CSV table of C-alpha atoms in Angstrom, one decimal:
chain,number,residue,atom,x,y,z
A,270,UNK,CA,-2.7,-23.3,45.5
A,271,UNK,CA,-1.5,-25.0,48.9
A,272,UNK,CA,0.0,-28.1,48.2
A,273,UNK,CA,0.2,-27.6,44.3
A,274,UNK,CA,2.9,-27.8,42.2
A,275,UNK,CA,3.7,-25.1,40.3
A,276,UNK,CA,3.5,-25.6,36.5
A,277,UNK,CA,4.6,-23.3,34.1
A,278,UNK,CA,3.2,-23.2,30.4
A,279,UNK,CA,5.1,-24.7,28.0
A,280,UNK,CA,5.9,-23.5,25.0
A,281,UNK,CA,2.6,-24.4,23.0
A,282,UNK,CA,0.0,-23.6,26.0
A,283,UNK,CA,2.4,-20.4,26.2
A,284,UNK,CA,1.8,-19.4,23.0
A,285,UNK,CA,-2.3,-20.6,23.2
A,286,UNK,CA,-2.7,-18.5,25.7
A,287,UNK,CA,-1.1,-15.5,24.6
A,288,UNK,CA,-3.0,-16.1,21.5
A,289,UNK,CA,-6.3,-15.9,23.3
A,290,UNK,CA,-5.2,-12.9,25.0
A,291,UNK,CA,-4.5,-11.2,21.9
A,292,UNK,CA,-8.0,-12.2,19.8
A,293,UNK,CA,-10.0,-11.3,22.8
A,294,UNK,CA,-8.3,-7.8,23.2
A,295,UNK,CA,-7.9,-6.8,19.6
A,296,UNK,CA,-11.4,-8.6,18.3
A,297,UNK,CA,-13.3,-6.1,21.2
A,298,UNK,CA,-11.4,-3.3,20.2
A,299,UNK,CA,-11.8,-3.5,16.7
A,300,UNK,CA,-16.0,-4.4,17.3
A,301,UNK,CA,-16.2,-1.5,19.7
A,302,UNK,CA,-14.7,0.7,17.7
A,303,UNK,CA,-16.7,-0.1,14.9
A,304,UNK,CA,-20.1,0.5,17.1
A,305,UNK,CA,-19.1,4.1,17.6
A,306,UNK,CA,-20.2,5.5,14.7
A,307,UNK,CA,-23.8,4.0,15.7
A,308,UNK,CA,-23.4,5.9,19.0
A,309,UNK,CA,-22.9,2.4,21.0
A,310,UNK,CA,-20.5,0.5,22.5
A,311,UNK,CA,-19.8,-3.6,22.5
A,312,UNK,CA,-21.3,-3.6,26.4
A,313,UNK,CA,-24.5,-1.7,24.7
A,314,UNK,CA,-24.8,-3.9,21.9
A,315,UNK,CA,-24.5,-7.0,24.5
A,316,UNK,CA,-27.6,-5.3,26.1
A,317,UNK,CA,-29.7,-4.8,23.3
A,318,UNK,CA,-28.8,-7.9,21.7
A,319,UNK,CA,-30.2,-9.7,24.9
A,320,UNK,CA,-32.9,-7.8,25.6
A,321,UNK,CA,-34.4,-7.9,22.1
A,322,UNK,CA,-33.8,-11.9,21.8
A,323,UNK,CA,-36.4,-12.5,24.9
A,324,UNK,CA,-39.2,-12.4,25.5
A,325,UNK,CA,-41.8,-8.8,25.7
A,326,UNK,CA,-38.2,-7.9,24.6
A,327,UNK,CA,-37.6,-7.7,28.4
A,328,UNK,CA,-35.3,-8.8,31.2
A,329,UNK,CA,-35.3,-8.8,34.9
A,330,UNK,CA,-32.0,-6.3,35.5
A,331,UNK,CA,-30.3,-9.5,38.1
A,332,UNK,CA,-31.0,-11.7,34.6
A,333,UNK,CA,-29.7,-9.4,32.4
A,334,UNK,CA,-26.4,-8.4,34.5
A,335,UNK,CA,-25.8,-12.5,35.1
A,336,UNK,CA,-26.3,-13.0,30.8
A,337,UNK,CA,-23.7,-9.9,30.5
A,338,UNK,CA,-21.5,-10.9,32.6
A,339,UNK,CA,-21.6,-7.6,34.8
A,340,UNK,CA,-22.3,-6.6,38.6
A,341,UNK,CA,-25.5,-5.2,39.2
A,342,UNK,CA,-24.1,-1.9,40.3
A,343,UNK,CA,-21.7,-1.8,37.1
A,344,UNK,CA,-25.0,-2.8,34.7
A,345,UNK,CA,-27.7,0.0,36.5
A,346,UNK,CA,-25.1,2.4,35.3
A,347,UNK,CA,-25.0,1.3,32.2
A,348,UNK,CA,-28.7,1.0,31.8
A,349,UNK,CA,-28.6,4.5,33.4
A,350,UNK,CA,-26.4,6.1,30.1
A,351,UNK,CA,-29.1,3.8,27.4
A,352,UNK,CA,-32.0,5.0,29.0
A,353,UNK,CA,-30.8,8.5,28.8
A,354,UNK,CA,-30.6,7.5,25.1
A,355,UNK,CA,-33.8,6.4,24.6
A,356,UNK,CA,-32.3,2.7,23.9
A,357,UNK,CA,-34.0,0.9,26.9
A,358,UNK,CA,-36.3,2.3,29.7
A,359,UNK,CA,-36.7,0.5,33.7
A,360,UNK,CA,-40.0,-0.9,34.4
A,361,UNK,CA,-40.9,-2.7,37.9
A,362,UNK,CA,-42.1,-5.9,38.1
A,363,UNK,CA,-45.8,-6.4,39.0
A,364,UNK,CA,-45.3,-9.1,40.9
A,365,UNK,CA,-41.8,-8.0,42.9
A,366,UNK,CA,-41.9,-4.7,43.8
A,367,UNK,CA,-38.2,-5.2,44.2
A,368,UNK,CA,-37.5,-6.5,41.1
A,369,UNK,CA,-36.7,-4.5,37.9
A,370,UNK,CA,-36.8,-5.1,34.1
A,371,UNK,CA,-34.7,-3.5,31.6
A,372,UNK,CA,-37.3,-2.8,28.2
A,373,UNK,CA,-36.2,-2.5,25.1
A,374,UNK,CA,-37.7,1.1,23.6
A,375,UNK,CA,-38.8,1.1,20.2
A,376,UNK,CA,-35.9,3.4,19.3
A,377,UNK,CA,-33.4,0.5,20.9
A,378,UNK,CA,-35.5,-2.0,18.5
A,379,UNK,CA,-34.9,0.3,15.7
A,380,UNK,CA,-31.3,0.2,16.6
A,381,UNK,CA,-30.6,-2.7,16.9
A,382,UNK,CA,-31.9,-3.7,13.7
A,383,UNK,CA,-30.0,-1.2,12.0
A,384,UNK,CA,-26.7,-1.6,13.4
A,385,UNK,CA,-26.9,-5.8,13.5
A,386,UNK,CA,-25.9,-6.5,10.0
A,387,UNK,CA,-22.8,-4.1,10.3
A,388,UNK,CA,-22.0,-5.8,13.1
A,389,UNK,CA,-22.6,-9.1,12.3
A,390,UNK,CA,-20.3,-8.3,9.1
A,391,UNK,CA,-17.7,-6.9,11.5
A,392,UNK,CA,-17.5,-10.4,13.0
A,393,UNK,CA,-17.0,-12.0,10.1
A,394,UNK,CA,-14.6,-9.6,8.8
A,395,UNK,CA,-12.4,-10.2,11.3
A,396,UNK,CA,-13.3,-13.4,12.6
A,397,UNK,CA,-15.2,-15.7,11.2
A,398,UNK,CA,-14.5,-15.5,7.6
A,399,UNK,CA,-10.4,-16.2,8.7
A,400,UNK,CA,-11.3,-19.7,10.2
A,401,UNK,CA,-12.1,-22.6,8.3
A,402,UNK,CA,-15.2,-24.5,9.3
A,403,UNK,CA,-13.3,-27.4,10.9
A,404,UNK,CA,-11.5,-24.8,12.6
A,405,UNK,CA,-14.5,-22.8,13.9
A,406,UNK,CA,-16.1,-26.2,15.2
A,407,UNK,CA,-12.8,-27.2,16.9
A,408,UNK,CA,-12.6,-23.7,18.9
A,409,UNK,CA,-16.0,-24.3,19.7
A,410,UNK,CA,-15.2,-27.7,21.2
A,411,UNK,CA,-12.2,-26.5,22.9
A,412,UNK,CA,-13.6,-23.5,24.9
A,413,UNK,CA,-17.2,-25.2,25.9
A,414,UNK,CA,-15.3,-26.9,28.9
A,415,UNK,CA,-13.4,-23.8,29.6
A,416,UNK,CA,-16.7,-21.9,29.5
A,417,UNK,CA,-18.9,-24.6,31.8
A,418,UNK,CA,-15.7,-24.7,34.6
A,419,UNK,CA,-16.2,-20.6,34.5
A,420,UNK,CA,-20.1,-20.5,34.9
A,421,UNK,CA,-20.0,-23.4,37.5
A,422,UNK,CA,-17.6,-20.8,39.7
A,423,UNK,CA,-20.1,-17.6,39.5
């Protein structure tokens, strides 16, 4: 910030961000909470939704903690706890010794496509199904530049 001027928010981009704040914390909660009767949390449903949406139903573990937004370290613990559940399993890559995939089980495939629809429901429940569609398409809009600044820092 050397050589910027500081800028405070105004009123409105006060309130839009506090606003922000407040749907991401309280949406998570409310979705991870919701996943616990299923035995998951929102990070394991992340995982399984990933892995079962490629392809073999498989990631490379560097893949799969970039897509989730996690360190490795952070995500191999993780995948550490789902394994133990049966959920995923660790397989090495044939052709990188070094490399590692995270597999979806059949018992995370099973899972997954049990607790999806509650999920799903959960989000529109509390999301969703609040917005309007021009609403929905303007948050959309608005957060894709926000989102493309973020990635192009990582």
């Amino acid at each position: 910030m050397d050589g910027e001027e500081h800028r405070w928010l105004t009123s409105a981009e006060q309130r839009a961000w506090r606003a922000h704040l407040a749907v991401h914390k309280l949406l998570a909660h409310r979705l991870d909470r919701e996943l616990q009767p299923f035995g998951l949390s929102l990070n394991d449903y992340e995982i399984l939704v990933n892995l079962s949406e490629s392809p073999g139903r498989r990631m490379r573990m560097s893949d799969l903690a970039d897509a989730t937004i996690q360190s490795r370290s952070r995500l191999s613990h993780q995948i550490s706890r789902m394994e133990a559940a049966d959920l995923v399993a660790r397989e090495t890559c044939a052709d990188d010794r070094r490399g590692t995939f995270a597999v979806l089980t059949e018992h995370g495939w099973s899972t997954i496509q049990k607790v999806a629809p509650h999920h799903v429901a959960g989000v529109r429940r509390h999301f969703i199904d609040l917005l309007t569609d021009d609403q929905l398409h303007e948050l959309a809009a608005a957060y894709g530049p926000v989102v493309e600044h973020l990635k192009s820092l990582r």
